[in-house]
GROMACS .gro file of C-alpha atoms in nm:
model
  188
    1MET     CA    1  16.740  33.071  18.907
    2ALA     CA    2  16.410  33.233  18.820
    3LYS     CA    3  16.573  33.541  18.855
    4ARG     CA    4  16.841  33.443  18.621
    5ASN     CA    5  16.612  33.322  18.387
    6GLU     CA    6  16.385  33.657  18.398
    7LYS     CA    7  16.690  33.864  18.333
    8LEU     CA    8  16.807  33.627  18.030
    9ILE     CA    9  16.450  33.672  17.879
   10CYS     CA   10  16.456  34.050  17.915
   11MET     CA   11  16.801  34.068  17.758
   12ILE     CA   12  16.645  33.863  17.452
   13GLU     CA   13  16.323  34.055  17.426
   14CYS     CA   14  16.541  34.359  17.410
   15ALA     CA   15  16.752  34.224  17.149
   16ILE     CA   16  16.431  34.143  16.955
   17MET     CA   17  16.274  34.509  17.000
   18VAL     CA   18  16.582  34.678  16.922
   19ALA     CA   19  16.627  34.484  16.600
   20LEU     CA   20  16.289  34.522  16.515
   21SER     CA   21  16.309  34.888  16.523
   22VAL     CA   22  16.619  34.872  16.331
   23VAL     CA   23  16.454  34.700  16.043
   24LEU     CA   24  16.142  34.955  16.066
   25SER     CA   25  16.386  35.234  16.052
   26MET     CA   26  16.511  35.138  15.708
   27ILE     CA   27  16.159  35.151  15.578
   28LYS     CA   28  16.142  35.509  15.497
   29ILE     CA   29  15.828  35.726  15.399
   30TYR     CA   30  16.029  36.032  15.331
   31LYS     CA   31  16.373  36.117  15.411
   32LEU     CA   32  16.517  36.448  15.471
   33PRO     CA   33  16.863  36.577  15.302
   34LEU     CA   34  17.048  36.637  15.625
   35GLY     CA   35  16.887  36.353  15.833
   36GLY     CA   36  16.556  36.249  15.975
   37ALA     CA   37  16.292  36.058  15.804
   38VAL     CA   38  15.949  35.929  15.851
   39THR     CA   39  15.960  35.559  15.912
   40LEU     CA   40  15.733  35.263  15.929
   41LEU     CA   41  15.688  35.323  16.324
   42SER     CA   42  16.050  35.242  16.407
   43MET     CA   43  16.040  35.386  16.736
   44LEU     CA   44  15.726  35.173  16.831
   45PRO     CA   45  15.929  34.849  16.921
   46VAL     CA   46  16.178  35.009  17.181
   47ALA     CA   47  15.865  35.249  17.323
   48VAL     CA   48  15.652  34.941  17.403
   49PHE     CA   49  15.937  34.747  17.546
   50SER     CA   50  15.997  35.035  17.767
   51ILE     CA   51  15.634  35.036  17.864
   52ARG     CA   52  15.650  34.645  17.920
   53ARG     CA   53  15.965  34.622  18.102
   54GLY     CA   54  15.987  34.979  18.274
   55LEU     CA   55  16.253  35.267  18.230
   56GLY     CA   56  16.582  35.050  18.321
   57TRP     CA   57  16.529  34.811  18.046
   58GLY     CA   58  16.367  35.083  17.807
   59LEU     CA   59  16.657  35.307  17.840
   60THR     CA   60  16.881  34.998  17.780
   61GLY     CA   61  16.707  34.950  17.471
   62GLY     CA   62  16.713  35.303  17.364
   63PHE     CA   63  17.075  35.318  17.433
   64LEU     CA   64  17.127  34.991  17.215
   65TYR     CA   65  16.897  35.130  16.939
   66ALA     CA   66  17.084  35.454  16.941
   67ALA     CA   67  17.440  35.300  16.900
   68ILE     CA   68  17.301  35.082  16.619
   69GLN     CA   69  17.146  35.395  16.438
   70MET     CA   70  17.467  35.601  16.502
   71PHE     CA   71  17.694  35.322  16.335
   72LEU     CA   72  17.450  35.291  16.045
   73ASP     CA   73  17.453  35.644  15.930
   74LEU     CA   74  17.810  35.712  16.042
   75GLY     CA   75  17.931  35.716  15.680
   76GLU     CA   76  17.637  35.982  15.584
   77VAL     CA   77  17.729  36.178  15.888
   78ILE     CA   78  18.074  36.189  15.803
   79SER     CA   79  18.051  36.262  15.443
   80TRP     CA   80  17.866  36.619  15.544
   81GLY     CA   81  18.227  36.759  15.640
   82LEU     CA   82  18.169  36.866  15.974
   83THR     CA   83  18.412  36.981  16.214
   84PRO     CA   84  18.543  36.754  16.458
   85ALA     CA   85  18.329  36.914  16.748
   86ALA     CA   86  18.026  36.964  16.550
   87LEU     CA   87  18.065  36.587  16.443
   88ILE     CA   88  18.083  36.469  16.831
   89GLY     CA   89  17.779  36.703  16.897
   90CYS     CA   90  17.564  36.559  16.606
   91LEU     CA   91  17.666  36.205  16.722
   92VAL     CA   92  17.559  36.300  17.092
   93PHE     CA   93  17.260  36.498  17.026
   94ASP     CA   94  17.117  36.318  16.693
   95TYR     CA   95  17.179  35.966  16.793
   96LEU     CA   96  17.303  35.881  17.138
   97LEU     CA   97  17.063  36.125  17.327
   98ALA     CA   98  16.796  36.123  17.086
   99PHE     CA   99  16.749  35.760  17.046
  100THR     CA  100  16.822  35.698  17.402
  101VAL     CA  101  16.536  35.897  17.525
  102ILE     CA  102  16.263  35.678  17.342
  103GLY     CA  103  16.325  35.449  17.633
  104LEU     CA  104  16.164  35.671  17.870
  105ALA     CA  105  15.810  35.589  17.701
  106GLY     CA  106  15.724  35.349  17.986
  107MET     CA  107  15.762  35.651  18.247
  108PHE     CA  108  15.372  35.626  18.310
  109ARG     CA  109  15.306  35.282  18.229
  110ASN     CA  110  15.106  35.184  18.541
  111HIS     CA  111  14.856  35.454  18.457
  112GLY     CA  112  14.675  35.261  18.191
  113VAL     CA  113  14.629  35.349  17.837
  114GLY     CA  114  14.650  35.724  17.883
  115GLY     CA  115  14.951  35.704  18.081
  116MET     CA  116  15.125  35.475  17.804
  117ALA     CA  117  15.031  35.715  17.557
  118ALA     CA  118  15.169  36.017  17.763
  119GLY     CA  119  15.463  35.861  17.840
  120THR     CA  120  15.528  35.764  17.477
  121ALA     CA  121  15.432  36.119  17.376
  122ILE     CA  122  15.682  36.279  17.616
  123ALA     CA  123  15.958  36.002  17.508
  124LEU     CA  124  15.940  36.122  17.130
  125PHE     CA  125  15.896  36.491  17.205
  126LEU     CA  126  16.235  36.443  17.411
  127ARG     CA  127  16.383  36.313  17.093
  128PHE     CA  128  16.226  36.590  16.908
  129CYS     CA  129  16.411  36.840  17.160
  130SER     CA  130  16.737  36.666  17.082
  131HIS     CA  131  16.753  36.702  16.757
  132LEU     CA  132  16.620  37.056  16.792
  133VAL     CA  133  16.911  37.131  16.970
  134SER     CA  134  17.181  36.979  16.721
  135GLY     CA  135  16.979  37.179  16.447
  136THR     CA  136  17.023  37.521  16.616
  137LEU     CA  137  17.339  37.475  16.740
  138ILE     CA  138  17.532  37.255  16.467
  139PHE     CA  139  17.345  37.252  16.117
  140ASP     CA  140  17.253  37.641  16.126
  141VAL     CA  141  17.578  37.641  15.861
  142TRP     CA  142  17.349  37.495  15.620
  143MET     CA  143  17.013  37.724  15.695
  144PRO     CA  144  16.868  37.856  15.377
  145GLU     CA  145  16.940  38.224  15.341
  146GLU     CA  146  16.600  38.349  15.346
  147TRP     CA  147  16.580  38.221  15.708
  148SER     CA  148  16.697  38.431  15.965
  149ASN     CA  149  16.657  38.247  16.294
  150PRO     CA  150  16.831  37.897  16.338
  151PHE     CA  151  16.591  37.821  16.588
  152ILE     CA  152  16.290  37.859  16.391
  153TYR     CA  153  16.439  37.661  16.089
  154SER     CA  154  16.542  37.374  16.364
  155VAL     CA  155  16.190  37.375  16.462
  156VAL     CA  156  16.057  37.358  16.088
  157TYR     CA  157  16.338  37.103  15.980
  158ASN     CA  158  16.287  36.857  16.275
  159GLY     CA  159  15.909  36.888  16.306
  160SER     CA  160  15.860  36.796  15.961
  161TYR     CA  161  15.960  36.433  16.018
  162MET     CA  162  15.911  36.448  16.387
  163LEU     CA  163  15.578  36.550  16.417
  164PRO     CA  164  15.441  36.264  16.195
  165GLU     CA  165  15.649  36.026  16.353
  166ILE     CA  166  15.523  36.132  16.713
  167ILE     CA  167  15.152  36.106  16.597
  168PHE     CA  168  15.181  35.781  16.400
  169THR     CA  169  15.363  35.633  16.708
  170VAL     CA  170  15.123  35.715  16.994
  171ILE     CA  171  14.857  35.630  16.771
  172ALA     CA  172  14.993  35.286  16.731
  173ALA     CA  173  15.098  35.248  17.080
  174ILE     CA  174  14.729  35.334  17.208
  175ILE     CA  175  14.575  35.086  16.945
  176LEU     CA  176  14.823  34.818  17.070
  177THR     CA  177  14.818  34.903  17.425
  178LYS     CA  178  14.435  34.834  17.402
  179THR     CA  179  14.470  34.492  17.267
  180PRO     CA  180  14.391  34.191  17.517
  181ALA     CA  181  14.694  34.051  17.413
  182PHE     CA  182  14.920  34.327  17.512
  183LYS     CA  183  14.718  34.360  17.859
  184GLN     CA  184  14.796  34.023  17.905
  185LEU     CA  185  15.183  34.075  17.859
  186LEU     CA  186  15.179  34.348  18.098
  187LYS     CA  187  15.044  34.110  18.381
  188LYS     CA  188  15.338  33.890  18.335
   0.00000   0.00000   0.00000
């Protein structure tokens, strides 16, 4: 009975953290024309959930967050006029893979604040890498003429919003994981 209650608690916590991430993702500090935005720490709740509950639950939360983000943005993505193959690639690399990897933030959760910060940074860097692949392979058709290398263009475009997102989220994760209340949550 206790194990079933613990699973139910994890499911409820997952739903709350994913919902919080979705709400925070709607608070955009700035948004780029072909996707990507700096948000108000939208990845932090899923990252914290992964740190608290581990990789299995973290990846579950990340995948749910990915699916919701994909469905929220689907109309806009379809309006870009992508070919069917490019649309599928975009949905896989810019949504399903990119947001699911946030659930890897808990990979070093048993190594103190430094491990939690490193896990969060690596997970968010993997999200950047997923967008980088998409930008290089799919969105090079929108690359301005003055750019000659789609990889460099994708690094600059995706880095312009992911770098601030990574920095802000890692700093917030460090601050949060140092609080006595969060330390207490990790002991449960």
